[in-house]
CSV table of C-alpha atoms in Angstrom, one decimal:
chain,number,residue,atom,x,y,z
A,1,MET,CA,6.4,-9.3,46.3
A,2,ASN,CA,10.2,-8.8,46.4
A,3,TYR,CA,11.3,-12.6,46.5
A,4,SER,CA,12.6,-14.5,43.6
A,5,TYR,CA,14.4,-17.9,43.2
A,6,LEU,CA,18.1,-18.4,42.1
A,7,ILE,CA,18.0,-21.2,39.5
A,8,PRO,CA,20.9,-22.7,37.7
A,9,ASN,CA,20.5,-22.4,33.9
A,10,TRP,CA,21.6,-26.1,33.5
A,11,PHE,CA,18.4,-27.2,35.8
A,12,PHE,CA,15.8,-25.3,33.6
A,13,GLY,CA,13.6,-27.7,32.4
A,14,PHE,CA,14.5,-30.5,35.1
A,15,ASP,CA,12.3,-28.6,37.5
A,16,ILE,CA,9.4,-28.6,35.3
A,17,ALA,CA,9.7,-32.3,34.6
A,18,MET,CA,9.8,-32.9,38.3
A,19,GLU,CA,7.0,-30.7,39.2
A,20,ILE,CA,4.6,-32.8,36.5
A,21,LEU,CA,6.1,-36.0,38.2
A,22,PHE,CA,5.0,-34.7,41.6
A,23,ALA,CA,1.6,-33.7,40.3
A,24,VAL,CA,1.1,-37.2,38.7
A,25,ILE,CA,2.1,-39.2,42.1
A,26,THR,CA,0.3,-36.9,44.3
A,27,PHE,CA,-3.0,-37.3,41.8
A,28,ILE,CA,-2.4,-41.2,41.8
A,29,THR,CA,-2.4,-41.0,45.6
A,30,ALA,CA,-5.6,-38.9,45.6
A,31,VAL,CA,-7.3,-41.4,43.4
A,32,MET,CA,-6.2,-44.2,45.3
A,33,ALA,CA,-7.8,-42.7,48.4
A,34,PHE,CA,-11.2,-41.9,46.6
A,35,LYS,CA,-11.2,-45.3,45.5
A,36,ILE,CA,-10.6,-46.8,48.7
A,37,ASN,CA,-13.0,-44.3,50.2
A,38,SER,CA,-15.8,-45.5,48.0
A,39,VAL,CA,-15.5,-49.0,49.5
A,40,THR,CA,-14.9,-47.7,53.4
A,41,LYS,CA,-16.5,-44.4,53.6
A,42,GLU,CA,-14.1,-43.3,56.2
A,43,ARG,CA,-13.6,-39.6,56.8
A,44,LYS,CA,-9.8,-39.4,57.4
A,45,ILE,CA,-9.3,-41.4,53.8
A,46,LYS,CA,-11.7,-38.9,51.9
A,47,LEU,CA,-9.9,-35.8,53.5
A,48,PHE,CA,-6.4,-37.5,52.7
A,49,GLY,CA,-7.6,-37.8,49.0
A,50,ILE,CA,-8.6,-34.2,49.0
A,51,ALA,CA,-5.3,-33.0,50.5
A,52,PHE,CA,-3.2,-34.9,47.7
A,53,LEU,CA,-5.5,-33.6,45.1
A,54,LEU,CA,-4.9,-29.9,46.3
A,55,ILE,CA,-1.3,-30.8,46.4
A,56,SER,CA,-1.3,-32.1,42.9
A,57,LEU,CA,-3.3,-28.9,41.5
A,58,SER,CA,-0.5,-27.2,43.2
A,59,TYR,CA,2.3,-28.8,41.4
A,60,ILE,CA,0.4,-28.5,37.8
A,61,VAL,CA,-0.3,-24.5,38.6
A,62,LEU,CA,3.7,-24.3,39.5
A,63,GLY,CA,5.0,-26.6,36.6
A,64,GLY,CA,2.7,-24.7,34.2
A,65,LEU,CA,3.9,-21.2,35.3
A,66,ASN,CA,7.4,-22.2,35.2
A,67,PHE,CA,6.8,-23.7,31.4
A,68,TRP,CA,4.9,-20.6,30.3
A,69,PHE,CA,7.8,-18.5,31.7
A,70,VAL,CA,10.7,-20.5,30.3
A,71,ASN,CA,8.7,-20.3,27.0
A,72,LEU,CA,8.0,-16.6,27.5
A,73,VAL,CA,11.7,-15.9,28.1
A,74,SER,CA,12.8,-17.8,25.0
A,75,SER,CA,10.3,-16.3,22.7
A,76,GLY,CA,11.9,-12.8,23.9
A,77,PHE,CA,8.3,-11.5,25.3
A,78,ARG,CA,7.1,-10.7,22.0
A,79,GLN,CA,3.3,-11.2,22.5
A,80,VAL,CA,2.6,-10.0,26.2
A,81,THR,CA,3.3,-6.7,28.0
A,82,ILE,CA,5.6,-6.7,31.1
A,83,ASP,CA,2.5,-6.0,33.1
A,84,ASN,CA,0.5,-9.0,31.7
A,85,VAL,CA,3.7,-11.0,32.6
A,86,GLN,CA,3.8,-9.9,36.1
A,87,LEU,CA,-0.2,-10.2,36.8
A,88,ILE,CA,-0.2,-13.8,35.3
A,89,GLY,CA,2.9,-14.7,37.4
A,90,VAL,CA,1.6,-13.3,40.6
A,91,VAL,CA,-1.7,-14.8,40.2
A,92,SER,CA,-0.5,-18.2,39.4
A,93,LEU,CA,2.1,-18.1,42.2
A,94,TYR,CA,-0.6,-17.2,44.6
A,95,LEU,CA,-2.7,-19.8,43.3
A,96,TYR,CA,0.2,-22.4,44.0
A,97,MET,CA,0.7,-21.2,47.5
A,98,VAL,CA,-3.2,-21.4,48.4
A,99,LEU,CA,-3.5,-24.9,46.9
A,100,PHE,CA,-0.3,-26.3,48.3
A,101,ALA,CA,-0.9,-24.7,51.8
A,102,SER,CA,-4.8,-26.0,51.7
A,103,GLY,CA,-3.4,-29.5,51.1
A,104,LEU,CA,-1.0,-29.2,54.0
A,105,ILE,CA,-3.5,-27.7,56.1
A,106,THR,CA,-6.0,-30.6,55.4
A,107,LEU,CA,-3.4,-33.3,56.2
A,108,ALA,CA,-2.4,-31.4,59.6
A,109,TYR,CA,-6.3,-31.5,60.3
A,110,ILE,CA,-6.4,-35.1,59.7
A,111,ASN,CA,-3.6,-35.8,62.3
A,112,CYS,CA,-5.4,-33.7,64.8
A,113,ASP,CA,-7.8,-36.6,65.4
A,114,VAL,CA,-10.7,-34.4,65.8
A,115,LYS,CA,-14.0,-34.4,63.7
A,116,LYS,CA,-14.9,-30.6,64.1
A,117,GLY,CA,-15.5,-28.9,61.1
A,118,LYS,CA,-15.0,-25.5,63.0
A,119,ILE,CA,-11.5,-26.5,63.7
A,120,TYR,CA,-10.8,-27.1,60.0
A,121,TYR,CA,-12.4,-23.8,59.0
A,122,LEU,CA,-10.0,-22.4,61.7
A,123,LEU,CA,-6.7,-24.0,60.5
A,124,PHE,CA,-7.8,-23.0,57.0
A,125,GLY,CA,-8.6,-19.6,57.7
A,126,LEU,CA,-5.6,-18.8,60.1
A,127,GLY,CA,-3.2,-20.6,57.6
A,128,LEU,CA,-4.2,-18.4,54.5
A,129,LEU,CA,-4.8,-15.3,56.2
A,130,VAL,CA,-1.3,-15.5,57.5
A,131,ILE,CA,0.0,-15.6,53.9
A,132,ALA,CA,-2.6,-13.2,52.5
A,133,ALA,CA,-1.6,-10.4,55.1
A,134,SER,CA,2.0,-10.7,55.0
A,135,LEU,CA,4.4,-8.4,52.7
A,136,HIS,CA,6.6,-11.3,52.1
A,137,LYS,CA,4.1,-13.9,51.0
A,138,LEU,CA,6.4,-16.5,49.4
A,139,ILE,CA,8.8,-16.5,52.5
A,140,THR,CA,5.7,-16.6,55.0
A,141,PHE,CA,4.5,-19.5,52.9
A,142,ARG,CA,7.6,-21.4,53.1
A,143,ILE,CA,7.5,-20.9,56.8
A,144,LEU,CA,4.0,-22.0,57.3
A,145,SER,CA,4.8,-25.1,55.1
A,146,VAL,CA,7.8,-25.8,57.4
A,147,PHE,CA,5.6,-25.6,60.4
A,148,LEU,CA,2.8,-27.8,59.2
A,149,LEU,CA,5.3,-30.4,57.4
A,150,SER,CA,7.1,-30.6,60.9
A,151,PHE,CA,3.6,-31.3,62.6
A,152,ILE,CA,2.6,-33.8,60.0
A,153,SER,CA,6.1,-35.5,60.2
A,154,TYR,CA,6.0,-35.5,64.0
A,155,HIS,CA,2.4,-37.2,63.8
A,156,TYR,CA,4.1,-40.3,61.6
A,157,PHE,CA,6.9,-40.2,64.2
A,158,GLU,CA,4.4,-40.8,67.2
A,159,GLU,CA,2.5,-43.2,65.0
A,160,TYR,CA,5.8,-45.2,64.7
A,161,LEU,CA,6.8,-45.1,68.3
A,162,LYS,CA,3.2,-45.8,69.7
A,163,ASN,CA,2.0,-48.9,67.6
A,164,LYS,CA,5.5,-49.9,66.4
A,165,ASN,CA,3.8,-49.4,63.0
A,166,LYS,CA,6.8,-50.2,60.5
A,167,LYS,CA,4.5,-49.3,57.5
A,168,ALA,CA,4.5,-45.7,59.1
A,169,PHE,CA,8.2,-45.7,58.9
A,170,TRP,CA,8.0,-44.7,55.1
A,171,SER,CA,5.7,-42.0,55.7
A,172,LEU,CA,7.7,-40.8,58.2
A,173,ILE,CA,10.6,-40.6,56.1
A,174,ALA,CA,9.0,-39.1,53.0
A,175,PHE,CA,7.2,-36.2,55.1
A,176,SER,CA,10.5,-35.5,57.0
A,177,LEU,CA,12.2,-35.2,53.4
A,178,LEU,CA,9.2,-32.8,52.2
A,179,PHE,CA,9.9,-31.0,55.5
A,180,LEU,CA,13.7,-30.5,54.7
A,181,SER,CA,12.9,-29.5,51.2
A,182,CYS,CA,10.8,-26.8,52.4
A,183,VAL,CA,13.4,-25.6,54.9
A,184,ASP,CA,16.0,-25.6,52.1
A,185,PHE,CA,13.6,-23.7,49.5
A,186,ILE,CA,13.8,-20.7,52.2
A,187,PHE,CA,17.2,-20.3,51.2
A,188,SER,CA,16.8,-20.2,47.6
A,189,PRO,CA,16.9,-16.6,46.8
A,190,PHE,CA,20.2,-16.6,48.0
A,191,TYR,CA,21.9,-19.9,46.8
A,192,TYR,CA,20.9,-21.5,43.6
A,193,GLN,CA,22.2,-24.9,44.9
A,194,ALA,CA,19.0,-24.7,47.4
A,195,TYR,CA,16.5,-24.9,44.5
A,196,VAL,CA,18.3,-27.9,43.0
A,197,ILE,CA,18.5,-29.7,46.5
A,198,GLY,CA,14.9,-29.0,47.4
A,199,HIS,CA,13.7,-30.5,44.1
A,200,LEU,CA,16.1,-33.4,44.7
A,201,LEU,CA,14.6,-34.0,48.3
A,202,GLU,CA,11.0,-33.7,47.0
A,203,LEU,CA,11.8,-36.1,44.3
A,204,VAL,CA,12.9,-38.9,46.8
A,205,ALA,CA,9.9,-38.0,48.9
A,206,TYR,CA,7.4,-38.5,46.4
A,207,ILE,CA,9.2,-41.6,44.9
A,208,LEU,CA,8.8,-43.0,48.6
A,209,ILE,CA,5.2,-42.2,48.6
A,210,PHE,CA,4.5,-43.8,45.1
A,211,GLY,CA,6.5,-46.8,46.6
A,212,ILE,CA,3.9,-47.1,49.6
A,213,LEU,CA,1.2,-46.9,47.3
A,214,ILE,CA,2.4,-49.7,44.8
A,215,LYS,CA,2.8,-51.9,47.9
A,216,SER,CA,-0.8,-51.3,49.1
A,217,VAL,CA,-2.2,-52.0,45.6
A,218,LYS,CA,-0.2,-55.3,45.3
A,219,LYS,CA,-1.9,-56.6,48.4
B,1,MET,CA,-2.3,-60.4,75.3
B,2,SER,CA,-3.8,-59.9,71.9
B,3,LYS,CA,-3.6,-56.3,70.1
B,4,LYS,CA,-6.6,-54.4,70.3
B,5,ARG,CA,-8.5,-54.2,67.1
B,6,ASN,CA,-9.0,-51.1,65.2
B,7,ARG,CA,-12.2,-50.0,63.6
B,8,LEU,CA,-11.3,-51.5,60.2
B,9,GLU,CA,-10.7,-55.0,61.7
B,10,ILE,CA,-14.0,-54.9,63.6
B,11,ILE,CA,-15.8,-54.1,60.5
B,12,ARG,CA,-14.2,-56.9,58.5
B,13,ASP,CA,-14.8,-59.4,61.6
B,14,ILE,CA,-18.6,-58.5,61.4
B,15,LEU,CA,-18.8,-58.7,57.6
B,16,GLU,CA,-16.7,-62.1,57.9
B,17,VAL,CA,-19.3,-63.3,60.3
B,18,ILE,CA,-22.2,-62.4,58.2
B,19,ARG,CA,-20.6,-63.9,55.0
B,20,ASN,CA,-19.8,-67.0,56.5
B,21,LYS,CA,-23.3,-67.7,57.7
B,22,SER,CA,-24.2,-67.6,53.7
B,23,GLY,CA,-24.8,-63.9,54.1
B,24,LYS,CA,-27.8,-64.1,56.6
B,25,VAL,CA,-27.3,-64.1,60.4
B,26,LYS,CA,-28.9,-63.0,63.4
B,27,PRO,CA,-27.7,-60.2,65.9
B,28,THR,CA,-27.0,-62.7,68.8
B,29,HIS,CA,-24.7,-64.6,66.5
B,30,ILE,CA,-22.9,-61.5,65.5
B,31,LEU,CA,-22.7,-60.3,69.3
B,32,TYR,CA,-21.1,-63.9,70.3
B,33,LYS,CA,-18.8,-64.0,67.3
B,34,SER,CA,-17.6,-60.3,66.8
B,35,ASN,CA,-16.5,-60.0,70.5
B,36,LEU,CA,-18.1,-56.7,71.2
B,37,SER,CA,-20.6,-55.2,73.7
B,38,HIS,CA,-24.0,-54.8,72.8
B,39,GLN,CA,-23.8,-51.2,72.4
B,40,MET,CA,-20.7,-51.3,70.1
B,41,MET,CA,-22.1,-54.0,68.1
B,42,GLU,CA,-25.5,-51.9,67.6
B,43,GLN,CA,-23.3,-48.8,66.7
B,44,TYR,CA,-21.3,-50.9,64.0
B,45,LEU,CA,-24.6,-52.4,62.6
B,46,LEU,CA,-26.1,-48.9,62.3
B,47,GLU,CA,-22.9,-47.8,60.6
B,48,LEU,CA,-22.6,-50.7,58.3
B,49,LYS,CA,-26.3,-50.1,57.3
B,50,GLU,CA,-25.6,-46.4,56.6
B,51,LYS,CA,-22.7,-47.2,54.4
B,52,GLU,CA,-24.9,-50.0,52.7
B,53,MET,CA,-22.3,-52.7,53.4
B,54,ILE,CA,-25.3,-54.8,55.2
B,55,TYR,CA,-29.0,-54.6,55.4
B,56,GLU,CA,-31.7,-55.9,57.7
B,57,SER,CA,-34.5,-58.5,57.0
B,58,LYS,CA,-37.6,-59.0,59.2
B,59,LEU,CA,-37.6,-63.0,60.5
B,60,GLY,CA,-40.8,-63.5,62.6
B,61,ASN,CA,-40.3,-61.3,65.6
B,62,GLY,CA,-36.9,-60.7,65.3
B,63,LYS,CA,-34.4,-59.7,62.4
B,64,THR,CA,-31.3,-61.0,60.5
B,65,TYR,CA,-28.4,-59.1,58.9
B,66,ASN,CA,-27.5,-59.7,55.1
B,67,ILE,CA,-24.3,-58.6,53.5
B,68,THR,CA,-24.6,-56.5,50.3
B,69,GLU,CA,-22.0,-56.3,47.2
B,70,LYS,CA,-20.3,-53.2,49.0
B,71,GLY,CA,-19.7,-55.5,52.1
B,72,ILE,CA,-18.4,-58.3,49.8
B,73,ASP,CA,-16.2,-55.6,48.2
B,74,TYR,CA,-15.0,-54.4,51.5
B,75,LEU,CA,-13.7,-57.9,52.4
B,76,SER,CA,-12.1,-58.6,49.1
B,77,LYS,CA,-10.2,-55.2,49.2
B,78,TYR,CA,-9.6,-55.4,53.0
B,79,LYS,CA,-5.9,-56.3,52.7
B,80,MET,CA,-5.1,-53.2,50.3
B,81,ILE,CA,-7.4,-50.9,52.5
B,82,ALA,CA,-5.5,-52.0,55.7
B,83,GLU,CA,-1.9,-51.6,54.2
B,84,PHE,CA,-3.1,-48.2,52.7
B,85,THR,CA,-4.4,-46.9,56.0
B,86,GLN,CA,-1.7,-48.0,58.3
B,87,SER,CA,1.0,-46.8,56.2
B,88,PHE,CA,-0.5,-43.3,55.9
B,89,GLY,CA,-1.7,-43.3,59.5
B,90,LEU,CA,-5.4,-42.8,58.7
B,91,GLU,CA,-6.9,-45.4,61.0
B,92,GLU,CA,-9.9,-43.9,62.6
B,93,ASN,CA,-10.0,-43.9,66.6
């Protein structure tokens, strides 16, 4: 996999902290969805919880991978061989991609407004096969994420226009920012600024999602 | 013209009808108060029974519906549920 990120030195540590924060916010969102589902038993709410749990796990893997790698570099690779480093790094990165893509596919499926398990299976299979069959898996993963997030953002745009649902407006902004961050991450192998901007866009998006949650709990 | 109710609102209305009648009510009263067709009401009542929010009791030749703890829990958390589902566009059609 010939693909890497350009990360400015001063940003080491901040990225890991942000990834852990994203994991916490998405985990809280999932827990909240499961809690509401325990009362309503609504299919969409349960799937929403599963989607955010998958996204949360993906950030835990990514944050853990980055933390492990930074520690490894600072300790001078004393205890592991380069082969092991490569193996652990690649497996963790694949796991991150599969979890994050699965979360987005689940969110996209919810927005399709269909109750067919077969369609979910098809979306899931196609999404993951595209990544697995690609030579440049990380770029393909980013493009797939951009595509799925554009679909999810459009759903919130429609929701906002159709019902004049002002509550969906903040979700539209949050998912649009996640979409922009994924577009931005495509350029991260070429410009180190892209990695920083991508994280900052994600940060604002997840703060908005957290704000929506707080507002719901206060009701 | 008033806005069409969504699923969660209809469920809330049915549960409120049952709760307001001291938690025991005949189907005809639910039909009258919930403003639904007979077929739709039967579907909702079946769903609410499956979700254990209400239960059915025999009363002579007829039947009554009673609200459960889960049904009361739904009503007490309704505002939070509505805010969450509307904000994240999770309303079922």
